[in-house]
Short mmCIF file of C-alpha atoms in Angstrom, two decimals:
data_model
loop_
_atom_site.label_atom_id
_atom_site.label_comp_id
_atom_site.label_asym_id
_atom_site.label_seq_id
_atom_site.Cartn_x
_atom_site.Cartn_y
_atom_site.Cartn_z
CA MET P 1 0.00 0.00 0.00
CA LYS P 2 1.33 3.41 -1.02
CA ILE P 3 0.01 6.95 -0.73
CA THR P 4 -1.11 8.11 -4.15
CA GLN P 5 -2.92 11.38 -3.49
CA VAL P 6 -2.95 14.10 -0.82
CA GLU P 7 -5.66 16.77 -0.99
CA ALA P 8 -6.71 19.62 1.27
CA PHE P 9 -10.04 21.43 1.49
CA ALA P 10 -10.32 24.86 3.09
CA LEU P 11 -13.85 24.97 4.49
CA ARG P 12 -16.10 27.79 5.59
CA PHE P 13 -19.49 27.01 7.13
CA GLN P 14 -21.83 30.00 6.79
CA THR P 15 -23.14 30.03 10.34
CA ASP P 16 -24.13 33.71 10.23
CA LYS P 17 -26.12 34.44 7.07
CA SER P 18 -26.25 38.16 7.82
CA SER P 19 -22.47 38.42 7.53
CA GLU P 20 -21.91 36.36 4.38
CA GLN P 21 -20.98 39.39 2.31
CA GLN P 22 -19.04 41.22 4.98
CA GLU P 23 -15.36 41.92 4.51
CA PRO P 24 -13.22 40.91 6.20
CA HIS P 25 -14.78 37.53 7.03
CA TYR P 26 -13.45 37.80 10.59
CA SER P 27 -14.38 40.15 13.41
CA VAL P 28 -12.07 42.19 15.57
CA SER P 29 -13.22 41.62 19.13
CA PRO P 30 -13.77 44.42 21.62
CA GLU P 31 -10.76 46.10 23.16
CA GLY P 32 -9.02 43.79 25.60
CA TRP P 33 -9.28 40.66 23.42
CA ARG P 34 -6.06 39.76 21.70
CA SER P 35 -7.45 37.26 19.19
CA ILE P 36 -9.51 37.74 16.05
CA TYR P 37 -12.40 35.40 15.33
CA SER P 38 -14.04 34.28 12.12
CA ARG P 39 -17.71 35.09 11.61
CA HIS P 40 -18.11 31.46 10.54
CA HIS P 41 -16.85 27.98 11.38
CA GLU P 42 -13.67 27.44 9.36
CA THR P 43 -11.24 24.55 9.17
CA THR P 44 -9.08 22.53 6.78
CA VAL P 45 -9.84 18.90 5.92
CA VAL P 46 -7.09 16.64 4.59
CA ARG P 47 -7.88 13.65 2.40
CA ILE P 48 -5.24 10.99 1.69
CA THR P 49 -5.85 8.22 -0.84
CA THR P 50 -3.84 5.00 -1.16
CA SER P 51 -3.05 2.59 -3.98
CA ASP P 52 -5.39 0.06 -2.34
CA GLY P 53 -8.28 2.48 -2.52
CA VAL P 54 -8.36 3.22 1.22
CA VAL P 55 -9.14 6.88 1.91
CA GLY P 56 -8.34 8.62 5.18
CA TYR P 57 -9.49 11.99 6.47
CA GLY P 58 -7.91 14.37 8.95
CA GLU P 59 -8.33 17.94 10.13
CA ALA P 60 -5.99 20.86 10.63
CA GLN P 61 -7.73 23.35 12.89
CA SER P 62 -7.56 26.58 10.90
CA PRO P 63 -9.81 29.37 12.15
CA VAL P 64 -9.68 32.63 10.17
CA SER P 65 -7.25 31.35 7.49
CA PRO P 66 -7.99 27.76 6.40
CA ARG P 67 -6.37 28.38 3.02
CA THR P 68 -3.03 28.80 4.77
CA SER P 69 -3.15 25.22 6.07
CA LYS P 70 -4.39 24.01 2.67
CA THR P 71 -1.37 25.55 0.94
CA ILE P 72 1.05 24.01 3.43
CA VAL P 73 -0.49 20.55 2.97
CA GLU P 74 -0.28 20.80 -0.79
CA ASP P 75 3.12 22.49 -1.13
CA LEU P 76 5.10 21.02 1.77
CA CYS P 77 3.45 17.84 3.08
CA ARG P 78 2.21 16.28 -0.14
CA PRO P 79 5.63 15.84 -1.80
CA ILE P 80 6.88 14.06 1.32
CA LEU P 81 3.88 11.75 1.60
CA VAL P 82 3.17 10.64 -1.95
CA GLY P 83 4.67 7.23 -2.68
CA LYS P 84 5.18 6.38 0.99
CA ASP P 85 3.63 3.61 3.09
CA PRO P 86 0.93 5.13 5.36
CA PHE P 87 1.82 2.60 8.06
CA ASP P 88 5.15 4.42 8.50
CA VAL P 89 3.15 7.08 10.29
CA GLU P 90 5.67 8.04 12.99
CA TYR P 91 8.48 8.25 10.45
CA LEU P 92 6.29 10.42 8.23
CA TRP P 93 5.48 12.75 11.14
CA GLN P 94 9.20 13.13 11.81
CA ARG P 95 10.01 13.61 8.13
CA MET P 96 7.40 16.36 7.76
CA PHE P 97 8.31 18.05 11.04
CA THR P 98 12.03 18.23 10.30
CA SER P 99 11.54 19.40 6.72
CA MET P 100 11.12 23.04 7.79
CA ARG P 101 12.61 23.03 11.28
CA GLU P 102 15.93 24.52 10.19
CA ARG P 103 13.97 27.51 8.87
CA GLY P 104 12.18 28.05 12.18
CA HIS P 105 8.85 26.49 11.23
CA TYR P 106 8.25 24.10 14.11
CA THR P 107 4.88 25.32 15.35
CA GLY P 108 1.88 27.32 14.15
CA PHE P 109 0.16 26.74 10.82
CA PHE P 110 2.91 24.38 9.63
CA VAL P 111 2.32 21.89 12.45
CA ASP P 112 -1.45 22.34 12.14
CA ALA P 113 -1.19 21.17 8.52
CA LEU P 114 1.07 18.30 9.57
CA ALA P 115 -1.51 17.33 12.21
CA GLY P 116 -4.24 17.07 9.59
CA CYS P 117 -2.08 14.71 7.53
CA ASP P 118 -1.17 12.67 10.58
CA ILE P 119 -4.81 12.15 11.58
CA ALA P 120 -5.64 11.05 8.03
CA LEU P 121 -2.81 8.48 8.12
CA TRP P 122 -4.16 6.98 11.35
CA ASP P 123 -7.63 6.87 9.78
CA ILE P 124 -6.12 4.86 6.90
CA ILE P 125 -4.33 2.48 9.26
CA GLY P 126 -7.53 1.86 11.19
CA GLN P 127 -9.58 1.23 8.08
CA ALA P 128 -6.92 -1.01 6.50
CA THR P 129 -6.79 -3.20 9.62
CA GLY P 130 -10.52 -3.08 10.30
CA LYS P 131 -9.89 -1.53 13.72
CA PRO P 132 -10.89 1.76 15.34
CA VAL P 133 -7.96 4.15 15.62
CA HIS P 134 -7.78 3.77 19.39
CA LYS P 135 -7.04 0.05 19.00
CA VAL P 136 -4.08 0.60 16.66
CA LEU P 137 -2.89 3.70 18.54
CA GLY P 138 -2.40 1.82 21.80
CA GLY P 139 -5.61 0.28 23.04
CA ARG P 140 -8.73 1.28 24.92
CA TYR P 141 -8.45 2.52 28.50
CA ARG P 142 -12.13 3.45 28.79
CA ASP P 143 -15.47 2.86 27.07
CA ARG P 144 -16.95 6.31 27.61
CA ILE P 145 -15.42 9.75 27.04
CA PRO P 146 -17.04 12.13 29.55
CA LEU P 147 -17.62 15.67 28.32
CA TYR P 148 -17.97 19.19 29.60
CA ALA P 149 -19.99 21.84 27.76
CA GLY P 150 -18.89 25.40 27.19
CA ILE P 151 -21.17 28.26 28.20
CA GLY P 152 -21.02 32.01 27.77
CA GLY P 153 -20.51 34.18 30.80
CA THR P 154 -22.20 37.40 29.80
CA THR P 155 -24.59 37.67 32.78
CA PRO P 156 -25.47 35.41 35.71
CA GLU P 157 -28.96 34.88 34.28
CA ALA P 158 -27.67 33.87 30.82
CA ALA P 159 -25.05 31.55 32.28
CA VAL P 160 -27.58 29.88 34.59
CA THR P 161 -29.97 29.28 31.68
CA GLN P 162 -27.28 27.56 29.63
CA ALA P 163 -25.96 25.63 32.61
CA THR P 164 -29.42 24.29 33.45
CA LYS P 165 -29.93 23.10 29.87
CA TYR P 166 -26.63 21.23 29.62
CA VAL P 167 -26.84 19.62 33.04
CA SER P 168 -30.31 18.34 32.14
CA GLN P 169 -28.72 16.74 29.06
CA GLY P 170 -26.27 14.80 31.24
CA TYR P 171 -23.11 16.91 31.04
CA GLY P 172 -21.05 16.52 34.18
CA GLY P 173 -18.96 19.64 33.64
CA LEU P 174 -19.40 23.23 32.48
CA LYS P 175 -16.78 25.72 31.35
CA ILE P 176 -17.59 29.41 31.58
CA HIS P 177 -15.92 31.58 28.92
CA THR P 178 -15.46 35.12 30.15
CA THR P 179 -13.17 38.14 30.15
CA HIS P 180 -15.18 40.21 32.64
CA GLU P 181 -13.75 41.91 35.70
CA ARG P 182 -13.17 39.79 38.79
CA ALA P 183 -16.33 40.79 40.68
CA GLU P 184 -18.53 40.06 37.67
CA ILE P 185 -16.92 36.67 37.08
CA LEU P 186 -17.35 35.67 40.70
CA GLU P 187 -21.01 36.70 40.56
CA ILE P 188 -21.61 34.63 37.42
CA VAL P 189 -19.82 31.56 38.76
CA ALA P 190 -21.58 31.80 42.12
CA ALA P 191 -24.97 31.87 40.37
CA VAL P 192 -24.09 28.82 38.28
CA ARG P 193 -22.72 26.92 41.27
CA GLU P 194 -25.88 27.60 43.26
CA GLN P 195 -28.00 26.38 40.34
CA VAL P 196 -26.14 23.16 39.47
CA GLY P 197 -25.02 22.08 42.94
CA PRO P 198 -21.72 20.60 44.12
CA GLN P 199 -21.59 17.52 41.87
CA VAL P 200 -21.09 19.35 38.56
CA LYS P 201 -17.52 20.32 37.64
CA LEU P 202 -17.10 24.04 36.95
CA MET P 203 -14.21 25.60 35.03
CA VAL P 204 -13.41 29.18 34.01
CA ASP P 205 -11.60 30.18 30.80
CA LEU P 206 -10.05 33.67 30.76
CA HIS P 207 -8.67 33.49 27.20
CA THR P 208 -5.24 34.82 28.32
CA GLN P 209 -6.69 38.21 29.31
CA TYR P 210 -5.50 38.56 32.93
CA SER P 211 -2.21 39.61 34.45
CA VAL P 212 -0.62 37.16 36.88
CA PRO P 213 -1.54 39.14 40.06
CA ALA P 214 -5.12 39.67 38.83
CA ALA P 215 -5.46 35.99 37.97
CA ILE P 216 -4.23 34.99 41.41
CA MET P 217 -6.80 37.25 43.08
CA LEU P 218 -9.57 35.86 40.89
CA GLY P 219 -8.39 32.30 41.44
CA ARG P 220 -8.61 32.66 45.21
CA GLY P 221 -12.24 33.71 44.86
CA LEU P 222 -12.97 30.84 42.48
CA GLU P 223 -11.45 28.36 44.91
CA GLU P 224 -14.18 29.22 47.39
CA LEU P 225 -16.74 28.27 44.72
CA ASP P 226 -15.08 24.87 44.16
CA VAL P 227 -13.97 25.61 40.58
CA LEU P 228 -11.93 22.74 39.16
CA TRP P 229 -9.55 24.74 36.98
CA LEU P 230 -8.66 28.22 35.79
CA GLU P 231 -7.91 28.03 32.06
CA SER P 232 -5.61 30.17 29.92
CA PRO P 233 -5.37 32.88 32.55
CA THR P 234 -2.44 34.91 31.21
CA ALA P 235 -0.12 35.42 28.24
CA PRO P 236 1.02 32.09 26.74
CA GLU P 237 4.60 33.31 26.36
CA ASP P 238 4.95 34.03 30.08
CA ILE P 239 5.98 30.61 31.38
CA PRO P 240 7.53 32.02 34.61
CA GLY P 241 4.29 33.91 35.27
CA GLN P 242 2.22 30.80 34.69
CA ALA P 243 4.46 28.88 37.08
CA ALA P 244 4.05 31.56 39.76
CA LEU P 245 0.29 31.46 39.25
CA ALA P 246 0.11 27.68 39.50
CA GLN P 247 2.17 27.75 42.69
CA ALA P 248 0.05 30.49 44.26
CA LEU P 249 -3.29 28.72 43.83
CA ASP P 250 -4.66 25.51 45.32
CA MET P 251 -7.01 25.08 42.34
CA SER P 252 -5.65 23.70 39.07
CA VAL P 253 -4.33 25.92 36.30
CA ALA P 254 -4.99 24.51 32.80
CA ILE P 255 -3.06 25.67 29.74
CA GLY P 256 -1.72 24.34 26.47
CA GLU P 257 -4.24 24.72 23.65
CA TRP P 258 -1.67 26.88 21.84
CA THR P 259 1.13 24.31 22.06
CA ARG P 260 1.67 21.73 19.33
CA THR P 261 4.65 19.62 20.32
CA ARG P 262 6.27 18.05 23.36
CA TYR P 263 9.23 20.36 22.79
CA GLU P 264 7.08 23.39 23.58
CA LEU P 265 5.71 21.74 26.72
CA ARG P 266 8.95 20.43 28.17
CA GLU P 267 9.79 23.66 30.02
CA VAL P 268 6.15 24.12 31.07
CA PHE P 269 6.14 20.70 32.75
CA GLU P 270 9.61 21.05 34.24
CA ARG P 271 8.68 24.37 35.85
CA ARG P 272 5.27 23.07 36.98
CA ALA P 273 3.69 25.95 35.09
CA CYS P 274 0.39 24.09 34.81
CA ASP P 275 -1.58 21.45 36.67
CA ILE P 276 -3.55 20.27 33.62
CA THR P 277 -2.49 20.30 29.97
CA MET P 278 -4.88 20.78 27.06
CA PRO P 279 -3.54 19.52 23.72
CA ASP P 280 -5.69 20.22 20.69
CA ILE P 281 -5.46 17.12 18.47
CA ALA P 282 -6.26 19.08 15.30
CA ARG P 283 -3.10 21.07 16.08
CA THR P 284 -0.86 18.31 17.44
CA GLY P 285 -2.05 15.33 15.43
CA LEU P 286 -2.55 11.92 17.04
CA THR P 287 1.12 10.92 16.92
CA GLU P 288 2.42 13.97 18.77
CA GLY P 289 -0.70 14.25 20.91
CA LYS P 290 0.01 10.86 22.38
CA ARG P 291 3.64 11.81 22.99
CA ILE P 292 2.49 14.94 24.81
CA ALA P 293 0.17 12.84 26.97
CA SER P 294 3.02 10.45 27.79
CA LEU P 295 5.30 13.32 28.76
CA ALA P 296 2.54 14.82 30.89
CA ASP P 297 2.01 11.47 32.58
CA THR P 298 5.71 11.43 33.49
CA TYR P 299 5.04 14.59 35.52
CA ASN P 300 1.71 13.28 36.89
CA ILE P 301 -0.21 15.91 34.90
CA PRO P 302 -3.72 15.02 33.66
CA VAL P 303 -4.87 15.75 30.11
CA THR P 304 -8.14 17.42 29.14
CA PRO P 305 -8.19 17.71 25.34
CA HIS P 306 -9.10 21.05 23.83
CA ILE P 307 -11.49 21.29 20.88
CA GLY P 308 -12.32 25.00 20.63
CA GLY P 309 -13.19 25.80 17.03
CA GLY P 310 -12.27 22.35 15.76
CA GLY P 311 -14.63 20.61 13.36
CA ILE P 312 -16.17 17.16 13.30
CA LEU P 313 -12.95 15.35 12.36
CA SER P 314 -11.19 17.11 15.21
CA VAL P 315 -13.90 15.81 17.53
CA ALA P 316 -13.63 12.26 16.14
CA ALA P 317 -9.83 12.19 16.41
CA THR P 318 -9.99 13.55 19.96
CA ILE P 319 -12.39 10.80 21.00
CA GLN P 320 -9.88 8.20 19.76
CA PHE P 321 -7.04 10.01 21.53
CA SER P 322 -9.00 10.26 24.78
CA ALA P 323 -9.57 6.51 24.77
CA VAL P 324 -5.87 5.57 24.64
CA ILE P 325 -4.19 7.70 27.31
CA PRO P 326 -4.08 6.80 31.01
CA ASN P 327 -4.13 10.39 32.28
CA PHE P 328 -7.31 11.56 30.52
CA LEU P 329 -9.60 13.73 32.64
CA ILE P 330 -12.51 15.12 30.57
CA MET P 331 -13.05 16.32 26.98
CA GLU P 332 -14.35 19.67 25.74
CA HIS P 333 -17.54 19.75 23.65
CA SER P 334 -19.77 22.38 22.04
CA PRO P 335 -23.25 20.81 21.97
CA ASP P 336 -24.98 23.56 20.01
CA ALA P 337 -22.36 23.48 17.22
CA HIS P 338 -22.19 19.70 16.83
CA GLU P 339 -24.86 19.35 14.16
CA MET P 340 -23.46 22.25 12.16
CA LYS P 341 -19.96 20.76 12.21
CA GLY P 342 -21.37 17.41 11.14
CA GLN P 343 -22.72 18.74 7.84
CA ILE P 344 -19.82 17.11 5.99
CA THR P 345 -20.66 13.63 7.34
CA THR P 346 -23.21 10.92 6.82
CA ARG P 347 -22.13 9.38 10.13
CA LYS P 348 -20.61 11.23 13.07
CA PRO P 349 -20.07 10.60 16.81
CA THR P 350 -23.15 11.09 18.95
CA VAL P 351 -23.44 12.13 22.58
CA GLU P 352 -25.17 9.84 25.06
CA ASP P 353 -25.88 11.27 28.51
CA GLY P 354 -22.98 13.73 28.43
CA ALA P 355 -20.38 11.38 26.92
CA PHE P 356 -19.15 9.87 23.68
CA VAL P 357 -19.39 6.07 23.75
CA LEU P 358 -16.58 4.14 22.07
CA ASP P 359 -17.48 1.75 19.27
CA ASP P 360 -15.53 -0.64 17.05
CA LEU P 361 -16.02 1.04 13.69
CA PRO P 362 -12.75 1.14 11.73
CA GLY P 363 -10.66 4.28 11.49
CA LEU P 364 -12.02 7.47 13.02
CA GLY P 365 -15.57 6.13 12.79
CA VAL P 366 -16.71 9.09 10.67
CA VAL P 367 -18.15 8.81 7.17
CA ILE P 368 -17.52 11.89 5.03
CA ASP P 369 -20.12 13.20 2.60
CA THR P 370 -17.87 14.11 -0.34
CA GLU P 371 -20.50 16.28 -2.01
CA ALA P 372 -20.99 18.34 1.15
CA LEU P 373 -17.23 18.60 1.60
CA THR P 374 -16.80 19.97 -1.91
CA ALA P 375 -19.75 22.32 -1.55
CA LEU P 376 -18.32 23.94 1.59
CA ALA P 377 -14.81 24.35 0.16
CA ILE P 378 -13.62 27.93 -0.30
CA GLU P 379 -12.78 28.70 -3.90
CA ASP P 380 -9.23 29.86 -4.50
#
């Protein structure tokens, strides 16, 4: 079996019809936010075809600029992959990763594109052997992948409404996204905690907006509300600051959605700059994601995979990843976006009582609708 074709599809799902004609297609968030966000769901899907007719799919998470990942797959990854045996998946990861390392490209869009190819290779291996990816990646540690749902933190009333809905659907955890001031955040979290009771896990995501001292003050208030972790509290580049924050708080500090390799996380783990790490499999790929989990396990650090703006193939790959690592904690999920993301499938993972249930379907367990995939592709 040899790889004969490598294709990439830059996708844009028109989730906001009123903004279809707006330029640019992304929005600049209010002052204080550092990131820009697309008005739509965007990602890059990788399709790899073999000489035996086996086709594998992967995803490179690519918000705002999916065509960047598409170009990297086609110009840099494809020449390395074509003609190779897809079962040489770890070698191929290394060959792609080192191809641009000397030029300083060892993270960012380049590794995102690599991750999409890597996921597709594992999908091929699973299908060729008739096994789900988690069986060929290392074996199943668990039958269910428990989930937490993300909720907005605009007002206590809005947060409570969302929290009530998701808890009634069986979700055992809720993550509140907010960049409000400390007093407002504490008010919102207190209202949610009172509504859902002590059994539901609560987390707070600050999207890197706080200084270290401000995050410590907020964290001490959140500890009194039994919040499980404080996520992305400060600037990603400030590893010493993250370490000081983690040491100052009794609650867990969770970071890592922006990291793509074990090399980036080595110093973080050595300095105990986090208590929980959050690899995003559509940025790390399955090969490197598992290595990150193994390194984290060496430091007794649990893993809670990040999904964020990832699409349906990101979700499917993360389910497989979550099944094979011993230090898995809980997986992120966006219930209201799941159907929209699944538009490119005729079969996708389904949630049962707040969890994904593992099955024995080969590969990633997702069936892609090729017509829908083509229809959603952005024209060059």
